[in-house]
Coordinates of C-alpha atoms and ligand atoms in Angstrom, one line a residue:
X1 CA 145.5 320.5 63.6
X2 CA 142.9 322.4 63.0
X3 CA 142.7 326.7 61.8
X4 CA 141.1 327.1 65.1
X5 CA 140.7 324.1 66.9
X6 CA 143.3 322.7 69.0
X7 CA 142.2 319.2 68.5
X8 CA 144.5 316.6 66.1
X9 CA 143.0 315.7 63.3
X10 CA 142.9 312.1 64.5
X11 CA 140.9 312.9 67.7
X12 CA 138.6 310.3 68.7
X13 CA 135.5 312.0 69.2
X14 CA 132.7 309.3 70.7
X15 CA 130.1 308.0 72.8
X16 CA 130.1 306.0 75.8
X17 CA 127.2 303.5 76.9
X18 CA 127.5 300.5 79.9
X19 CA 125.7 296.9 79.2
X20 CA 123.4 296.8 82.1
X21 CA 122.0 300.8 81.5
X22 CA 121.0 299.9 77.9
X23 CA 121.2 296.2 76.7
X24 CA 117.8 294.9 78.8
X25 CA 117.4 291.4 77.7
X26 CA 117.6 290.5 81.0
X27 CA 117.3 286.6 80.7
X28 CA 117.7 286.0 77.1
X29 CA 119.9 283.7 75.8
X30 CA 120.9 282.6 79.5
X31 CA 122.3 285.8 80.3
X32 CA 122.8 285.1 84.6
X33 CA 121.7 287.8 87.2
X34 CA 123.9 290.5 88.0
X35 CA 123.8 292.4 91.4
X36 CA 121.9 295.2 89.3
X37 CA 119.1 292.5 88.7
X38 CA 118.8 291.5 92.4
X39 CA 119.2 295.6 93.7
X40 CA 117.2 296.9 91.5
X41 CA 114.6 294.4 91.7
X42 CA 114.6 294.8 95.7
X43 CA 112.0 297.6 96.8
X44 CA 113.3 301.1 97.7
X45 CA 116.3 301.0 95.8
X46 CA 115.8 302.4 92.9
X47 CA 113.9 305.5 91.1
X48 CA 110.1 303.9 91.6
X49 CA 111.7 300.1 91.3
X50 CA 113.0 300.8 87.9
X51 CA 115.3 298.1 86.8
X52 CA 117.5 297.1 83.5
X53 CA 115.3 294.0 82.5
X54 CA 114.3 296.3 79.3
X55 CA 116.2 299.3 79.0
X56 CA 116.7 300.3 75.8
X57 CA 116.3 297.0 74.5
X58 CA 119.6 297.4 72.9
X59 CA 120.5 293.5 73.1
X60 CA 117.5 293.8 69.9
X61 CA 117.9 297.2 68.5
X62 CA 121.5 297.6 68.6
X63 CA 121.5 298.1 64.4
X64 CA 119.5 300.8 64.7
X65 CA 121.5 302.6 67.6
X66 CA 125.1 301.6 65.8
X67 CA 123.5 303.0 62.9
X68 CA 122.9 306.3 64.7
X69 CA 126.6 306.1 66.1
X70 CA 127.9 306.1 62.3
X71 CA 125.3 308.9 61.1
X72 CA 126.9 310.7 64.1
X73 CA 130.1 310.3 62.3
X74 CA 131.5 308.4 65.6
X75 CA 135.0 308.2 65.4
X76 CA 134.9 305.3 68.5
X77 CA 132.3 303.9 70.7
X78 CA 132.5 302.8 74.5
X79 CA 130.8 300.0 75.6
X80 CA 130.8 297.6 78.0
X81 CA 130.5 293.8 77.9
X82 CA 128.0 291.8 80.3
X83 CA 130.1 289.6 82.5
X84 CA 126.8 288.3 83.8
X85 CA 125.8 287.5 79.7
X86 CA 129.4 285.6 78.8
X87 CA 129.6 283.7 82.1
X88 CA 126.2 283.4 83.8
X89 CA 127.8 281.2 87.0
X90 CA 130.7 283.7 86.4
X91 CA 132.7 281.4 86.2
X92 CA 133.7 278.9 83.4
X93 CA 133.3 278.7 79.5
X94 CA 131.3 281.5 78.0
X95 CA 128.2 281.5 76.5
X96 CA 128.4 280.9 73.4
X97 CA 125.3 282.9 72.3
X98 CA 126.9 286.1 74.0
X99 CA 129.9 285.8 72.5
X100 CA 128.3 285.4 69.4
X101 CA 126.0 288.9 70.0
X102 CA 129.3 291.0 71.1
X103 CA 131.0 289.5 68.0
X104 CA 128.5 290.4 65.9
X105 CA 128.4 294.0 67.3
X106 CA 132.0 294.5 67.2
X107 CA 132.3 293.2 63.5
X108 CA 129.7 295.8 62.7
X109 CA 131.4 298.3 64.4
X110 CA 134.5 298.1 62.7
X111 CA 132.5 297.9 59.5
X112 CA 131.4 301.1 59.8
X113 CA 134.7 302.4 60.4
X114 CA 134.1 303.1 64.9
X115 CA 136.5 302.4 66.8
X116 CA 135.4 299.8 69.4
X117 CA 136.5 300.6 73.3
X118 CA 135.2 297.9 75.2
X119 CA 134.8 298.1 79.2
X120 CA 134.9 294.3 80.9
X121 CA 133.2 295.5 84.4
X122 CA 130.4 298.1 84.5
X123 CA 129.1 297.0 87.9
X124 CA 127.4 294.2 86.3
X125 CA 128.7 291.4 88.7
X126 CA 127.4 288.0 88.6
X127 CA 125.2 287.1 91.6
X128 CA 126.3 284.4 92.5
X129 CA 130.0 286.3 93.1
X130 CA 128.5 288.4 95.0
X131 CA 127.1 285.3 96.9
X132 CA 130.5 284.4 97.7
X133 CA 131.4 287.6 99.2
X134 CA 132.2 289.7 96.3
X135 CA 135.0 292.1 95.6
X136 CA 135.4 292.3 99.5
X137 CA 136.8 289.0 99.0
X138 CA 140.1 288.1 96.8
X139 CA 138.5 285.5 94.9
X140 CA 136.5 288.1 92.8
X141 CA 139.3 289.8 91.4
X142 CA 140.7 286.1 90.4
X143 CA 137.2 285.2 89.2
X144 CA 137.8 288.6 86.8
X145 CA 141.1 288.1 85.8
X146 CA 139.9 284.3 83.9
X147 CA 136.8 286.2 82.4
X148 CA 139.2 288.9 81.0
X149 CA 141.0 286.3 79.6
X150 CA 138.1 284.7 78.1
X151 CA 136.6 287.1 77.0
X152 CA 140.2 288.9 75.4
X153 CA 140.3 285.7 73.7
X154 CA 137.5 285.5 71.9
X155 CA 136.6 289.4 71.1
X156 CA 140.4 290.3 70.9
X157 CA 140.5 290.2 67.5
X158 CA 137.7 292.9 67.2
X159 CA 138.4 295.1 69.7
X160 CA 140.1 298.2 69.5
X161 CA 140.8 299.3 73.0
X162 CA 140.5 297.4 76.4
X163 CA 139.2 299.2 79.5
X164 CA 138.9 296.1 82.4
X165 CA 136.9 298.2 84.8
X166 CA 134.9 301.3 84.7
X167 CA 135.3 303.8 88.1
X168 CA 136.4 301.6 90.5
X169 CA 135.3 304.2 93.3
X170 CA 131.6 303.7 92.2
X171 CA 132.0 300.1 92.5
X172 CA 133.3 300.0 95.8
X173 CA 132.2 303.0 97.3
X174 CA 128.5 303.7 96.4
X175 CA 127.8 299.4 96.7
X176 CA 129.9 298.5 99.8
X177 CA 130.0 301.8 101.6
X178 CA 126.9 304.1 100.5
X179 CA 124.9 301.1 100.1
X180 CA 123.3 303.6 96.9
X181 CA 124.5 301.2 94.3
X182 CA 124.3 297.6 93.9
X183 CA 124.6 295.3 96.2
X184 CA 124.0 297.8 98.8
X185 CA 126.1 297.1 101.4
X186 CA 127.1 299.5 103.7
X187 CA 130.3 298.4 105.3
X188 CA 133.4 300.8 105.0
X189 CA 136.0 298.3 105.6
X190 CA 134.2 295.9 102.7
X191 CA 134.5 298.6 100.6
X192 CA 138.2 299.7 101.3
X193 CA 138.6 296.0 100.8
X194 CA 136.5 295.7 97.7
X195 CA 138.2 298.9 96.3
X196 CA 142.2 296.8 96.6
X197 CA 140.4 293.9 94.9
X198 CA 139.1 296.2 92.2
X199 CA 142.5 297.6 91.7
X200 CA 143.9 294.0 91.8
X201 CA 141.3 292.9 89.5
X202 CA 141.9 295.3 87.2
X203 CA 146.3 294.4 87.2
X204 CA 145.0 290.9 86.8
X205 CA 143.2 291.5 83.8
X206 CA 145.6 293.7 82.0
X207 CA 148.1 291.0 82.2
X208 CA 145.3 288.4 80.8
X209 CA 144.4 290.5 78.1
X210 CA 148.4 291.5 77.0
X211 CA 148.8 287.5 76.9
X212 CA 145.7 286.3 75.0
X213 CA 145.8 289.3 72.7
X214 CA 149.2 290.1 72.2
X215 CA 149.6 294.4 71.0
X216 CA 146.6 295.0 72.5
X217 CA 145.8 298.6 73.7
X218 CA 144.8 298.4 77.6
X219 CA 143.8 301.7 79.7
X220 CA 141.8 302.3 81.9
X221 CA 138.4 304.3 83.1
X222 CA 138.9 306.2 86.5
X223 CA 136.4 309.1 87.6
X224 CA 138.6 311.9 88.8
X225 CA 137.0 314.8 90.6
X226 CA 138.2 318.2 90.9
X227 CA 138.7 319.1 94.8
X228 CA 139.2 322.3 96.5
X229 CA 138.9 323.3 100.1
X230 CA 135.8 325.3 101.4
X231 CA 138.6 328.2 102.8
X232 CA 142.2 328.4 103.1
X233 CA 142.0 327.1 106.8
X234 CA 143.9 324.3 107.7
X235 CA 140.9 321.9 108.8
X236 CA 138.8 322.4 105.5
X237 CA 142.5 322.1 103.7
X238 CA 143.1 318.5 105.9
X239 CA 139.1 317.5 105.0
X240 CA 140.0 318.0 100.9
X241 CA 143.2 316.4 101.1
X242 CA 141.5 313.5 102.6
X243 CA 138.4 314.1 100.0
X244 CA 141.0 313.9 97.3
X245 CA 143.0 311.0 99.4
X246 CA 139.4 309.0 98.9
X247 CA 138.6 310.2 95.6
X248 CA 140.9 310.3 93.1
X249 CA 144.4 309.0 95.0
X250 CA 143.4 305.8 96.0
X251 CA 143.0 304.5 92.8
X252 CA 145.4 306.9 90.8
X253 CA 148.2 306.3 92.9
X254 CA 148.6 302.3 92.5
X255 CA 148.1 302.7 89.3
X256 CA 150.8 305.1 88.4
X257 CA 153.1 305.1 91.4
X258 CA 152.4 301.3 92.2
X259 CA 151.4 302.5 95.8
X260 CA 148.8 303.3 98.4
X261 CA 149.1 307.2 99.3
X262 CA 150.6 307.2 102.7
X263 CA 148.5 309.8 104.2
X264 CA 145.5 307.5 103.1
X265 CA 147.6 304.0 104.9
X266 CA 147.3 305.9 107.8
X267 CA 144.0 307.7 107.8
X268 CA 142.2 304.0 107.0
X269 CA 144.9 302.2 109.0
X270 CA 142.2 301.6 112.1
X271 CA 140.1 299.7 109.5
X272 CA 142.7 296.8 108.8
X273 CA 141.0 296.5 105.3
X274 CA 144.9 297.1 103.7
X275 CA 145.5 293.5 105.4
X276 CA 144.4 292.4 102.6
X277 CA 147.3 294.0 100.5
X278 CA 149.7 290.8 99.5
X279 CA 153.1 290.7 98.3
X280 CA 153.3 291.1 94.8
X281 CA 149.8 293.0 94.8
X282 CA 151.1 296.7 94.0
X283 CA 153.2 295.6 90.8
X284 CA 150.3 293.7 89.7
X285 CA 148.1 296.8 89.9
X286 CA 150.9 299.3 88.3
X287 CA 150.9 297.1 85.2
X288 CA 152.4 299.6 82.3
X289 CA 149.0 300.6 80.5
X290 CA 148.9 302.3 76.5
X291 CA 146.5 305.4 77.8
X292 CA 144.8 306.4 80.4
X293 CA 140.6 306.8 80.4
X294 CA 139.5 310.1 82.7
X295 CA 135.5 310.0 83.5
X296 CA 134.5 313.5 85.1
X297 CA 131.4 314.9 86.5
X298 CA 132.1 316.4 89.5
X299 CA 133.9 319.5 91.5
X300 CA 133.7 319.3 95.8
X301 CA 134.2 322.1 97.8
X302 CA 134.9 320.4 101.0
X303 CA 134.7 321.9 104.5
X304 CA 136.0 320.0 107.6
X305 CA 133.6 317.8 109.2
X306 CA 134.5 315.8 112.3
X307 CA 131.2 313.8 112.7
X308 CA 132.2 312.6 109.4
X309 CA 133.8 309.4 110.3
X310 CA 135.2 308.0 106.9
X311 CA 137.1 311.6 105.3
X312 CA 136.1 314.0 108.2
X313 CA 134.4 316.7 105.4
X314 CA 131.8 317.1 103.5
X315 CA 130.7 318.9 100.2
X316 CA 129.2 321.9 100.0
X317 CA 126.2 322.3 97.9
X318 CA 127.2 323.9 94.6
X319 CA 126.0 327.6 94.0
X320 CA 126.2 327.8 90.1
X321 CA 124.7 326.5 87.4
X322 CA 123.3 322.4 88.1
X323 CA 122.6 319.5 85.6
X324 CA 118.9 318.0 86.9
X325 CA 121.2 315.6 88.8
X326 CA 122.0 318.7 91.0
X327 CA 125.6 318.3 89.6
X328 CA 127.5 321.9 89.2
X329 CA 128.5 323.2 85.7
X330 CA 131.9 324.0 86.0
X331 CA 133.7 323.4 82.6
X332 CA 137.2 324.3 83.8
X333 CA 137.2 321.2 86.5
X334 CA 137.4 319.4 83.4
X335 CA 140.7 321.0 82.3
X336 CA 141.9 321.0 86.2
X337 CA 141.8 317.3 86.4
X338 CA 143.1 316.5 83.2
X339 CA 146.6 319.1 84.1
X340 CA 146.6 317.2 87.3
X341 CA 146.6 314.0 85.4
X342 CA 149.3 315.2 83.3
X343 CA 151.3 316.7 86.0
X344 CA 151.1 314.1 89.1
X345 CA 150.6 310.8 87.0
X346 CA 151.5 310.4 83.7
X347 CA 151.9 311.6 79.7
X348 CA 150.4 308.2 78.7
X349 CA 147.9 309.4 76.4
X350 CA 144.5 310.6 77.2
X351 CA 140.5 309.7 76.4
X352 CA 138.2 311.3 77.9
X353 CA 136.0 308.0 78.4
X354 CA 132.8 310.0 79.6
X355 CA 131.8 313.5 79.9
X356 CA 128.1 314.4 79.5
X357 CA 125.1 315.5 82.0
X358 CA 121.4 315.1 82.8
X359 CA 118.7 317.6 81.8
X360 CA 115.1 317.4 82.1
X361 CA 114.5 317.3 78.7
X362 CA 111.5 318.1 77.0
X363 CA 109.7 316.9 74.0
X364 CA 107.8 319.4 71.5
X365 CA 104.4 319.3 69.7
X366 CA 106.1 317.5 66.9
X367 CA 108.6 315.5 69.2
X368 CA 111.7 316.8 68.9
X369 CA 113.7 318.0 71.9
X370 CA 115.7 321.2 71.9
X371 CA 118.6 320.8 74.7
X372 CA 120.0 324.2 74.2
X373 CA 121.4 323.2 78.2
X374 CA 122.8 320.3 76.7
X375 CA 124.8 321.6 74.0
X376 CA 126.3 324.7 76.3
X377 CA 127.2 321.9 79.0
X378 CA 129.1 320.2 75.9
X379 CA 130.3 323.0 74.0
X380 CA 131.9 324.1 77.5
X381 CA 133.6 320.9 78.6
X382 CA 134.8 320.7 75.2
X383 CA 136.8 323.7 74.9
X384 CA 138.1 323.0 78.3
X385 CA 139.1 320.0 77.0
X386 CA 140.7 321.9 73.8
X387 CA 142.6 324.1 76.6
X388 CA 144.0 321.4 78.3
X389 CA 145.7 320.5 75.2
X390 CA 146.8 323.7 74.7
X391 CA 148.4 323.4 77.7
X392 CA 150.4 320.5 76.9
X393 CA 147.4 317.2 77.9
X394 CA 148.4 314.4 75.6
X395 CA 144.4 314.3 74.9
X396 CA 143.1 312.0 72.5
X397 CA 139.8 311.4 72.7
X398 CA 136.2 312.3 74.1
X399 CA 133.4 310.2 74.6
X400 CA 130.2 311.7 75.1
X401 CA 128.5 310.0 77.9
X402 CA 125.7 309.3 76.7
X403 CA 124.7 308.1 73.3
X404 CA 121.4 306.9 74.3
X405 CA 119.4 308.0 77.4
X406 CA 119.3 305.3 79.7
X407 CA 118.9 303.2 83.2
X408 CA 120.6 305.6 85.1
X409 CA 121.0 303.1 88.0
X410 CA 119.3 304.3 91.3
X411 CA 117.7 307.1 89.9
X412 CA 115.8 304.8 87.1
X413 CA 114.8 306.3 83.8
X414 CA 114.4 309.3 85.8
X415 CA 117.9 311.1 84.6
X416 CA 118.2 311.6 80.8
X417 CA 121.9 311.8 79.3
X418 CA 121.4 310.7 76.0
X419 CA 122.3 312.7 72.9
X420 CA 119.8 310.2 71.3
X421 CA 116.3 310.4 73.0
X422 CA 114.7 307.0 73.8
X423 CA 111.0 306.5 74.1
X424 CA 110.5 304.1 76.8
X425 CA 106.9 303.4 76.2
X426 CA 107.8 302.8 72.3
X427 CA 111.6 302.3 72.1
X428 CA 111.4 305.1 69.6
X429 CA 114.8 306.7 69.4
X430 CA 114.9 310.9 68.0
X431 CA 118.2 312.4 68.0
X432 CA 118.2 315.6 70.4
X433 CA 119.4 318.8 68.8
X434 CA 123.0 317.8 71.1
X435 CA 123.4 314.8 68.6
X436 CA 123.1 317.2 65.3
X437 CA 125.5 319.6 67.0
X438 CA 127.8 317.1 67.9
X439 CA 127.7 315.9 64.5
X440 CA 129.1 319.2 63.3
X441 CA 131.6 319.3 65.9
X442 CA 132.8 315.9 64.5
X443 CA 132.3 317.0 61.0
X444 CA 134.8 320.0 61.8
X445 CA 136.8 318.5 63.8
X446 CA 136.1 320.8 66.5
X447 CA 135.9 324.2 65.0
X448 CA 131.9 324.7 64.8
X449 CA 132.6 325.1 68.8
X450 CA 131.4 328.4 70.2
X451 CA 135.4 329.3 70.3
X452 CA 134.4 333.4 70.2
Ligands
IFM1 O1 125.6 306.6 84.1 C1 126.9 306.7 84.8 C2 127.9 305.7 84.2 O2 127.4 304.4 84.3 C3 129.1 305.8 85.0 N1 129.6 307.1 85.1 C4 128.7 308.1 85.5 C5 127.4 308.0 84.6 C6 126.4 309.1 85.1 O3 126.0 309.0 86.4

């Protein structure tokens, strides 16, 4: 513990990054497509038809960016593997060459001292799985649960922490429901179906990873949002139950309590999607875990909505502060959802596997870019994050999302959350004045925070 800081001395302070937002590489070394090739490669879906086939051409420069990470001082780094790169048919043996590259990268990564937290599923899936029906359909999560085992096999000796899939909401939600994200379906029982097969997937693969790596540390990556009602009358206090029901319940619940939420049985119940609920499916989920990943971005005020046919509400624009993505500011969500965490779920520990937010940022005359509104949105969340754990939060970590800018999926290059700038034209990465102040935090293990 620190004079002022309330942060251990052995907090984990990183940065988190996903394969398909930063590798590019698209068809080297016979990396398969991935339902981010095939959406974003489809007109109208993305920013201006941005797609991931370069990126940040990480999959060639990841020296330079690791090397970044340890200047940082990094304590761990979050990434994500490419199912699409170790098992192009997504099924079968892996490919050697991409086991080979993640090898390589984790080897260096331990070199340097960084803890390695590595994410199997960042809504990279193979095509041709999404051919077959995708994670609508059982066979996905099975498909998942052999290339956790594969790939546990032949990285576990490198890896630090296991995280088998990254918010499971997104996945389902924004690319079976929404239709925002790939594949862009727009199908609300698919998705409530895709979003048990997620969960499933994610049991299965904590089980395969536990027996091909035995010790290892397995959590988990779920986006929780803060919710509040609009008023204090009882519809807009139904519509946020259900918002939080859709949210953050559905996929906290099995994991913790090894159940569905009731309320949530019933609301979807007229869907028949929880047919596909087996026997034996809610234990698999509810696998014990060793901590417990938290991604936040977001507060709803929700008001009742009764056109609204899937929660019956909808959120209210915010009225503070905004991130360019239009997201509010509001630090002490951040503390909100990690008490509620602590109180409704678990004292597993705690990472916060990503926290960070979009700015417009903007490059001087001699190229270097001053995100004053980047460090306040950090140094904010971070003390909120200090206060949860003065308030008892078994929090461990915090990873910055994100260490590079990068594809931000349907909005393109368009949203920036990198600490670390990236010229897109050049590939020319310039720390932002957020990475030098987050070096300092790290240096002082919290205390350069603007604690006065
Ligand atoms: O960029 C994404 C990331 O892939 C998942 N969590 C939210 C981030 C910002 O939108």
């Amino acid at each position: 513990m620190n004079a002022i800081s309330p942060f251990p001395d052995d907090f984990l302070w990183g940065a988190s990054t996903a394969a398909y937002q930063i590798e590019g590489a698209a068809e080297a070394d016979g990396r398969g497509p991935s339902i981010w090739d095939t959406f974003s490669a489809t007109p109208g879906r993305t920013f201006e038809g941005h797609t991931g086939a370069v990126a940040c051409d990480h999959y060639h420069r990841w020296r330079e960016d690791f090397q970044i990470a340890a200047d940082l001082g990094l304590k761990a780094y979050r990434m994500s593997v490419s199912w699409a790169r170790l098992q192009p048919r997504g099924r079968g043996d892996l490919n050697p060459a991409a086991v080979a590259f993640y090898r390589e990268q984790l080897a260096d990564l331990r070199a340097k001292g960084i803890r390695s937290a590595v994410t199997l599923y960042h809504w990279d899936l193979p095509q041709v799985l999404e051919d077959e029906g995708g994670w609508p359909e059982r066979a996905t999560a099975e498909a998942f649960a052999d290339y956790a085992a594969r790939t546990a096999a032949a990285l576990g000796d490198l890896v630090d922490e296991w995280i088998p899939i990254n918010e499971a909401w997104c996945a389902a939600f924004l690319g079976y429901h929404v239709g925002v994200h790939a594949p862009g379906r727009q199908d609300r029982t698919a998705a409530l179906r895709a979003a048990h097969h997620l969960n499933v997937g994610h049991g299965l693969a904590v089980a395969a990873i536990r027996n091909a790596v035995p010790g290892a540390k397995v959590g988990s990556a779920v986006i929780m949002t803060d919710v509040e009602p609009a008023s204090d009358s009882a519809t807009d206090r139904e519509a946020a139950r259900l918002a939080d029901g859709g949210g953050n319940r559905l996929f906290l619940d099995p994991l913790f309590k090894g159940s569905y939420p009731e309320d949530m049985l019933r609301h979807f119940a007229p869907t028949g999607a929880f047919d596909a609920v087996r026997p034996g499916d809610m234990e698999t989920i509810a696998a014990p875990l060793d901590f417990v990943g938290v991604n936040h971005y977001h507060r709803f005020v929700i008001e009742a909505d009764p056109s609204d046919e899937h929660l019956k509400g909808r959120a209210l624009p915010p009225s503070g502060p905004v991130t360019s993505f239009d997201w509010e500011i509001r630090p002490d969500s951040l503390r909100r959802v990690l008490e509620r965490l602590s109180a409704d779920y678990t004292d597993l520990p705690v990472y916060i596997t990503e926290s960070g937010a979009s700015f417009d940022d903007a490059v001087g005359a001699d190229g270097t870019v001053d995100d004053a509104d980047r460090v306040d949105y950090l140094d904010g969340y971070m003390k909120a994050a200090g206060r949860a754990i003065e308030k008892g939060v078994n929090l461990r970590g915090y990873f910055v999302w994100s260490l590079l800018d990068n594809f931000e999926w349907a909005e393109g290059y368009a949203k920036r959350f990198g600490l670390v700038r990236v010229d897109y034209e050049t590939q020319r990465r310039t720390l932002k004045r957020s990475a030098e102040w987050y070096r300092d935090v790290i240096a002082t293990g919290g205390e350069s925070l603007s604690w006065n």
